[in-house]
Amino acid sequence: MSETHLPVERLSIILGEFKDVRVRKRGDRRTRVDVEPDALPALLELLKGRSGFVHLSAISCVDWPDDDQFELVYHLWSYELQLLVSVHTRIARDPGVYVSVYDIYHPAGFFERDIHEMYGVFFEGAPDMEKFILTEWDGPPPMRKEFDSEAWVNDHFDWQNYRPDWLIELEQQGGGIVIPPDEQRFSRRGMQEPDDES
Amino acid sequence: MSDNELVNQQFPVKVEQPGGSGNIFARVFDELTAFCRSRSLFILHYCTGCGAIELPPAMTSRFDMERLGISPMVSPRQADILLITGYVSVKTLKRVILTYEQMGSPKYVIGICSCTVNGGMYWQSYATAKKLNDYMPVDLYIAGCMPRPEAVITGLRQLMENIRRGEANGWQDYYQRYDHYLGHQQRLFGETWQTPTDVIAEAKHYGLFSNETLGEHTKLLQQHQKPLEALEMRLGLDSKDKVEP
Ligand code: SF4
C-alpha cells in the first residue's frame, strides 16, 4: 500500500498546480480529470514527465451537439502507479480545431487522424491529417451526431426483397414470413413511441 | 497442323444447357463433365468478416471439407468458388469484384452470413453494402450469424449438386446481364468505377454476349476506361527516400 501511496500523492500535487482542474476518483484505478482546453497539453506533459504516465492508450471523442461542443478524452496509463487517468476537455464544435499532442505522445498521431476523419476535428501541428480508414469515403464525417446514417443508407443501398414471388405463393398457402417486412422494419423512424407505462 | 496453329486455336468452352435436346450420347459427356466439375472444387475465401471463423473447423479434421473434393486455394486464377464470409464494406466490395472478375469461368459465388444477404446487424451502417447479389451473381447464400460448419458443409454440398445438374449459372448471368451489375456497382462507387478486366470481351469469348451485356452503364464505362498499362519496374529506392551514408 505505502509503495503506491507516494506516487499517487505526486499525482495530486501535479494536478494541484492547475487551477480549474476537476478531479474525480472513479474507482481504485481510475481517475477522471476535467481540464480547460488551453491547459491540457501542459497537463499531459507534466503527467508524462513527472509521474510516469507514459502510455497514451487512446484518444476518444464525444459529440455534444446540444452544447455545440466536442469532448476529447485522453486515456493515460501509468505502469508505475497502475492507474488510468482520463483527461477530459471540451472544445467548440465550430470550427472544431484543437492542438495536436503528437510531440508529447507519438501514438496520438493515429488517434488524431482517426478523429479527424470520423468527426472532422482538425488538429493543428499533427504530422498527418490525411484519410486513414475511410480512404474511399466522400461523405460528411460519419460519427458526428447530425450525420443521419439511416437516411444515407436508404439513398445509397437497396434492401433485399423480402417478398419474392415464390414467397408470395407460399403465403397464399398460409406459410411464409409471420410478420410482414414493413411491420418488422428495423427502422422505427416516424413510428409512434410506445408509452412507458409498464 | 503446325505447332503455331495449335497454339492459336481457341479452346471452345462448353456451356451446358439443362434439359437440352439432341443427341443423348452427347449429353452423357456433358453430364460427366458436370459431375467431375462438381467433385473437384477449389475455394477462394475472401474473409471479410467474423463469419470466416467457421471455415477452419469446416476445413480441418472434424468436418473435413476435403472429403467432398473441396479444398482451399490461395489465388483467384485457380479458384472455382469465391466464398464471401461476412459483411462487405464498400471498400471491400471493390476488391471482391476485382477478385471475382479475375477468376476463370466457370466460377461460383457463395455468400456466407446474414450480412451478405441483407447487411445483417450492419443494416444501418453507412459503409456496409446490403444485398451482395446486386453487385455480383451469388449462386448460394448460407444464412446465419454466423452459420455453423455443418451449415457451411450443407451449403457446399448443395452447390455441388447444383453444379452437377448444371444449375449454378451465376457466372453466365454476369456476362449476360453485365450492364445490370455494372449499374449497381457504379451507383455505389461512382461513375468512374472500372476494373482491369474487360468483361465485355470475355462475354464475347465465352459466347455469352446478350443484348443486356451492353447498355447505358457500359457506355459510361467505356468513356472512363483506361487501358491496362504494365507497371513500371524499378530497382532500388526512390531518390527521395534514398538513405545517405
Ligand atoms: S452475419 Fe454475423 S457473424 Fe456473419 S459477418 Fe455478419 S455479424 Fe459477423
mmCIF file of C-alpha atoms in Angstrom, chain A:
data_model
loop_
_atom_site.group_PDB
_atom_site.id
_atom_site.type_symbol
_atom_site.label_atom_id
_atom_site.label_comp_id
_atom_site.label_asym_id
_atom_site.label_seq_id
_atom_site.Cartn_x
_atom_site.Cartn_y
_atom_site.Cartn_z
ATOM 1 C CA MET A 1 0.000 0.000 0.000
ATOM 2 C CA SER A 2 2.592 2.505 1.070
ATOM 3 C CA GLU A 3 4.513 1.895 -2.134
ATOM 4 C CA THR A 4 1.774 3.190 -4.324
ATOM 5 C CA HIS A 5 0.804 5.874 -1.905
ATOM 6 C CA LEU A 6 3.664 8.207 -2.671
ATOM 7 C CA PRO A 7 3.304 8.432 -6.457
ATOM 8 C CA VAL A 8 -0.411 8.950 -6.094
ATOM 9 C CA GLU A 9 0.357 11.890 -3.921
ATOM 10 C CA ARG A 10 2.707 13.101 -6.571
ATOM 11 C CA LEU A 11 -0.200 12.932 -8.982
ATOM 12 C CA SER A 12 -2.351 15.066 -6.774
ATOM 13 C CA ILE A 13 0.444 17.595 -6.351
ATOM 14 C CA ILE A 14 0.709 17.872 -10.114
ATOM 15 C CA LEU A 15 -2.986 18.250 -10.501
ATOM 16 C CA GLY A 16 -2.947 20.867 -7.756
ATOM 17 C CA GLU A 17 -0.682 23.030 -9.873
ATOM 18 C CA PHE A 18 -3.525 23.722 -12.220
ATOM 19 C CA LYS A 19 -6.465 25.814 -11.438
ATOM 20 C CA ASP A 20 -9.788 24.868 -12.954
ATOM 21 C CA VAL A 21 -8.967 21.214 -12.757
ATOM 22 C CA ARG A 22 -11.690 18.973 -11.535
ATOM 23 C CA VAL A 23 -10.558 15.591 -10.294
ATOM 24 C CA ARG A 24 -12.974 12.793 -9.654
ATOM 25 C CA LYS A 25 -11.973 9.375 -8.475
ATOM 26 C CA ARG A 26 -13.904 6.790 -10.409
ATOM 27 C CA GLY A 27 -12.570 3.633 -8.883
ATOM 28 C CA ASP A 28 -9.445 2.156 -7.384
ATOM 29 C CA ARG A 29 -7.532 2.560 -10.558
ATOM 30 C CA ARG A 30 -9.441 5.183 -12.464
ATOM 31 C CA THR A 31 -9.355 8.905 -12.141
ATOM 32 C CA ARG A 32 -11.195 11.399 -14.240
ATOM 33 C CA VAL A 33 -9.729 14.827 -14.710
ATOM 34 C CA ASP A 34 -11.601 17.670 -16.372
ATOM 35 C CA VAL A 35 -9.462 20.473 -17.632
ATOM 36 C CA GLU A 36 -9.730 23.572 -19.808
ATOM 37 C CA PRO A 37 -8.502 23.069 -23.369
ATOM 38 C CA ASP A 38 -5.605 25.503 -23.122
ATOM 39 C CA ALA A 39 -4.190 23.772 -20.051
ATOM 40 C CA LEU A 40 -4.413 20.253 -21.402
ATOM 41 C CA PRO A 41 -1.080 19.955 -23.260
ATOM 42 C CA ALA A 42 0.812 21.254 -20.254
ATOM 43 C CA LEU A 43 -1.007 18.825 -18.005
ATOM 44 C CA LEU A 44 -0.195 15.894 -20.285
ATOM 45 C CA GLU A 45 3.423 16.964 -20.363
ATOM 46 C CA LEU A 46 3.603 17.002 -16.585
ATOM 47 C CA LEU A 47 1.784 13.721 -16.206
ATOM 48 C CA LYS A 48 4.150 12.075 -18.603
ATOM 49 C CA GLY A 49 7.331 13.691 -17.347
ATOM 50 C CA ARG A 50 6.757 13.720 -13.614
ATOM 51 C CA SER A 51 4.507 10.842 -12.748
ATOM 52 C CA GLY A 52 5.208 8.251 -15.351
ATOM 53 C CA PHE A 53 2.013 8.292 -17.413
ATOM 54 C CA VAL A 54 3.990 7.222 -20.428
ATOM 55 C CA HIS A 55 1.259 5.319 -22.213
ATOM 56 C CA LEU A 56 -1.433 7.142 -24.127
ATOM 57 C CA SER A 57 -3.791 4.276 -24.785
ATOM 58 C CA ALA A 58 -6.397 6.197 -26.759
ATOM 59 C CA ILE A 59 -7.942 9.491 -27.511
ATOM 60 C CA SER A 60 -11.678 9.384 -27.811
ATOM 61 C CA CYS A 61 -14.072 11.985 -28.991
ATOM 62 C CA VAL A 62 -17.643 12.571 -27.889
ATOM 63 C CA ASP A 63 -20.018 14.749 -29.808
ATOM 64 C CA TRP A 64 -22.320 17.009 -27.781
ATOM 65 C CA PRO A 65 -24.377 18.766 -30.418
ATOM 66 C CA ASP A 66 -26.714 20.357 -27.866
ATOM 67 C CA ASP A 67 -23.807 22.122 -26.199
ATOM 68 C CA ASP A 68 -22.103 22.747 -29.531
ATOM 69 C CA GLN A 69 -19.020 21.037 -28.229
ATOM 70 C CA PHE A 70 -16.735 18.101 -28.792
ATOM 71 C CA GLU A 71 -15.331 16.362 -25.795
ATOM 72 C CA LEU A 72 -11.859 14.922 -26.188
ATOM 73 C CA VAL A 73 -10.757 12.267 -23.758
ATOM 74 C CA TYR A 74 -7.105 11.339 -23.369
ATOM 75 C CA HIS A 75 -6.656 7.989 -21.685
ATOM 76 C CA LEU A 76 -3.325 7.775 -19.927
ATOM 77 C CA TRP A 77 -1.928 4.745 -18.239
ATOM 78 C CA SER A 78 0.908 4.583 -15.795
ATOM 79 C CA TYR A 79 2.734 1.287 -15.468
ATOM 80 C CA GLU A 80 4.276 2.506 -12.275
ATOM 81 C CA LEU A 81 1.096 3.522 -10.495
ATOM 82 C CA GLN A 82 -1.093 1.044 -12.346
ATOM 83 C CA LEU A 83 -3.553 3.847 -12.682
ATOM 84 C CA LEU A 84 -5.670 5.078 -15.561
ATOM 85 C CA VAL A 85 -6.219 8.782 -15.778
ATOM 86 C CA SER A 86 -8.650 10.071 -18.328
ATOM 87 C CA VAL A 87 -8.239 13.709 -19.072
ATOM 88 C CA HIS A 88 -11.394 15.290 -20.453
ATOM 89 C CA THR A 89 -11.643 18.566 -22.194
ATOM 90 C CA ARG A 90 -14.276 20.264 -24.295
ATOM 91 C CA ILE A 91 -13.670 22.290 -27.401
ATOM 92 C CA ALA A 92 -16.037 24.317 -29.530
ATOM 93 C CA ARG A 93 -17.743 22.288 -32.207
ATOM 94 C CA ASP A 94 -17.327 25.032 -34.695
ATOM 95 C CA PRO A 95 -14.678 25.383 -36.111
ATOM 96 C CA GLY A 96 -13.568 22.219 -34.299
ATOM 97 C CA VAL A 97 -9.859 22.904 -34.159
ATOM 98 C CA TYR A 98 -7.527 21.804 -31.428
ATOM 99 C CA VAL A 99 -3.801 21.360 -30.949
ATOM 100 C CA SER A 100 -2.077 18.084 -31.588
ATOM 101 C CA VAL A 101 -0.292 16.361 -28.733
ATOM 102 C CA TYR A 102 1.865 14.413 -31.154
ATOM 103 C CA ASP A 103 5.052 15.939 -29.774
ATOM 104 C CA ILE A 104 4.198 14.654 -26.294
ATOM 105 C CA TYR A 105 2.792 11.263 -27.251
ATOM 106 C CA HIS A 106 3.584 9.948 -30.708
ATOM 107 C CA PRO A 107 0.721 7.442 -30.841
ATOM 108 C CA ALA A 108 -1.562 10.460 -30.733
ATOM 109 C CA GLY A 109 -0.837 10.855 -34.435
ATOM 110 C CA PHE A 110 -3.045 7.890 -35.271
ATOM 111 C CA PHE A 111 -5.839 8.760 -32.889
ATOM 112 C CA GLU A 112 -5.995 12.327 -34.096
ATOM 113 C CA ARG A 113 -6.069 11.273 -37.696
ATOM 114 C CA ASP A 114 -8.912 8.924 -36.891
ATOM 115 C CA ILE A 115 -10.867 11.593 -35.013
ATOM 116 C CA HIS A 116 -10.258 13.967 -37.870
ATOM 117 C CA GLU A 117 -11.913 11.718 -40.399
ATOM 118 C CA MET A 118 -14.704 10.498 -38.131
ATOM 119 C CA TYR A 119 -15.633 13.847 -36.551
ATOM 120 C CA GLY A 120 -13.940 16.442 -38.696
ATOM 121 C CA VAL A 121 -11.907 17.891 -35.815
ATOM 122 C CA PHE A 122 -8.703 19.376 -37.111
ATOM 123 C CA PHE A 123 -5.568 19.040 -35.015
ATOM 124 C CA GLU A 124 -3.040 21.769 -35.560
ATOM 125 C CA GLY A 125 0.519 20.556 -35.687
ATOM 126 C CA ALA A 126 -0.369 16.918 -36.300
ATOM 127 C CA PRO A 127 2.039 15.259 -38.713
ATOM 128 C CA ASP A 128 -0.674 13.834 -40.942
ATOM 129 C CA MET A 129 -4.324 14.709 -41.301
ATOM 130 C CA GLU A 130 -4.890 12.611 -44.391
ATOM 131 C CA LYS A 131 -7.599 9.974 -44.570
ATOM 132 C CA PHE A 132 -6.834 6.882 -42.600
ATOM 133 C CA ILE A 133 -9.541 4.231 -42.692
ATOM 134 C CA LEU A 134 -12.221 5.905 -44.760
ATOM 135 C CA THR A 135 -9.930 6.352 -47.736
ATOM 136 C CA GLU A 136 -12.716 5.974 -50.233
ATOM 137 C CA TRP A 137 -15.335 7.929 -48.371
ATOM 138 C CA ASP A 138 -16.528 11.264 -49.671
ATOM 139 C CA GLY A 139 -19.484 11.919 -47.391
ATOM 140 C CA PRO A 140 -19.549 14.014 -44.237
ATOM 141 C CA PRO A 141 -17.675 12.837 -41.120
ATOM 142 C CA PRO A 142 -19.861 9.872 -40.234
ATOM 143 C CA MET A 143 -19.577 9.868 -36.447
ATOM 144 C CA ARG A 144 -20.998 13.316 -35.977
ATOM 145 C CA LYS A 145 -24.396 13.155 -34.398
ATOM 146 C CA GLU A 146 -26.050 15.103 -37.188
ATOM 147 C CA PHE A 147 -24.978 12.540 -39.756
ATOM 148 C CA ASP A 148 -28.083 10.533 -40.430
ATOM 149 C CA SER A 149 -26.684 7.184 -41.337
ATOM 150 C CA GLU A 150 -30.089 5.653 -41.866
ATOM 151 C CA ALA A 151 -31.005 8.254 -44.460
ATOM 152 C CA TRP A 152 -27.619 7.751 -46.065
ATOM 153 C CA VAL A 153 -28.160 4.016 -46.192
ATOM 154 C CA ASN A 154 -31.584 4.467 -47.676
ATOM 155 C CA ASP A 155 -30.330 6.501 -50.547
ATOM 156 C CA HIS A 156 -27.167 4.602 -51.271
ATOM 157 C CA PHE A 157 -28.180 0.995 -50.905
ATOM 158 C CA ASP A 158 -31.108 -1.164 -51.826
ATOM 159 C CA TRP A 159 -32.726 -3.549 -49.478
ATOM 160 C CA GLN A 160 -33.165 -7.233 -50.033
ATOM 161 C CA ASN A 161 -36.524 -8.126 -51.435
ATOM 162 C CA TYR A 162 -38.238 -9.896 -48.600
ATOM 163 C CA ARG A 163 -41.238 -10.797 -50.680
ATOM 164 C CA PRO A 164 -40.016 -12.580 -53.753
ATOM 165 C CA ASP A 165 -42.643 -14.190 -55.955
ATOM 166 C CA TRP A 166 -42.069 -17.666 -54.652
ATOM 167 C CA LEU A 167 -42.697 -16.483 -51.125
ATOM 168 C CA ILE A 168 -45.956 -14.816 -52.058
ATOM 169 C CA GLU A 169 -47.145 -18.158 -53.327
ATOM 170 C CA LEU A 170 -46.184 -19.737 -50.025
ATOM 171 C CA GLU A 171 -48.005 -17.005 -48.158
ATOM 172 C CA GLN A 172 -51.161 -17.688 -50.075
ATOM 173 C CA GLN A 173 -50.958 -21.211 -48.817
ATOM 174 C CA GLY A 174 -50.674 -19.945 -45.259
ATOM 175 C CA GLY A 175 -46.901 -20.120 -44.837
ATOM 176 C CA GLY A 176 -44.115 -17.602 -45.230
ATOM 177 C CA ILE A 177 -42.967 -14.792 -43.030
ATOM 178 C CA VAL A 178 -45.158 -14.289 -39.990
ATOM 179 C CA ILE A 179 -44.609 -10.595 -39.534
ATOM 180 C CA PRO A 180 -44.666 -8.757 -42.862
ATOM 181 C CA PRO A 181 -41.431 -6.903 -43.576
ATOM 182 C CA ASP A 182 -42.959 -3.435 -43.474
ATOM 183 C CA GLU A 183 -44.138 -4.074 -39.950
ATOM 184 C CA GLN A 184 -40.948 -5.665 -38.705
ATOM 185 C CA ARG A 185 -38.968 -2.867 -40.290
ATOM 186 C CA PHE A 186 -35.700 -2.291 -38.465
ATOM 187 C CA SER A 187 -36.324 1.360 -38.654
ATOM 188 C CA ARG A 188 -38.613 2.897 -36.101
ATOM 189 C CA ARG A 189 -38.352 6.289 -37.692
ATOM 190 C CA GLY A 190 -41.701 8.012 -37.924
ATOM 191 C CA MET A 191 -43.354 5.419 -35.743
ATOM 192 C CA GLN A 192 -45.002 6.348 -32.527
ATOM 193 C CA GLU A 193 -43.002 5.550 -29.458
ATOM 194 C CA PRO A 194 -44.790 3.087 -27.205
ATOM 195 C CA ASP A 195 -45.956 4.581 -23.923
ATOM 196 C CA ASP A 196 -43.727 3.916 -20.981
ATOM 197 C CA GLU A 197 -46.398 2.801 -18.613
ATOM 198 C CA SER A 198 -45.311 -0.615 -17.531
#
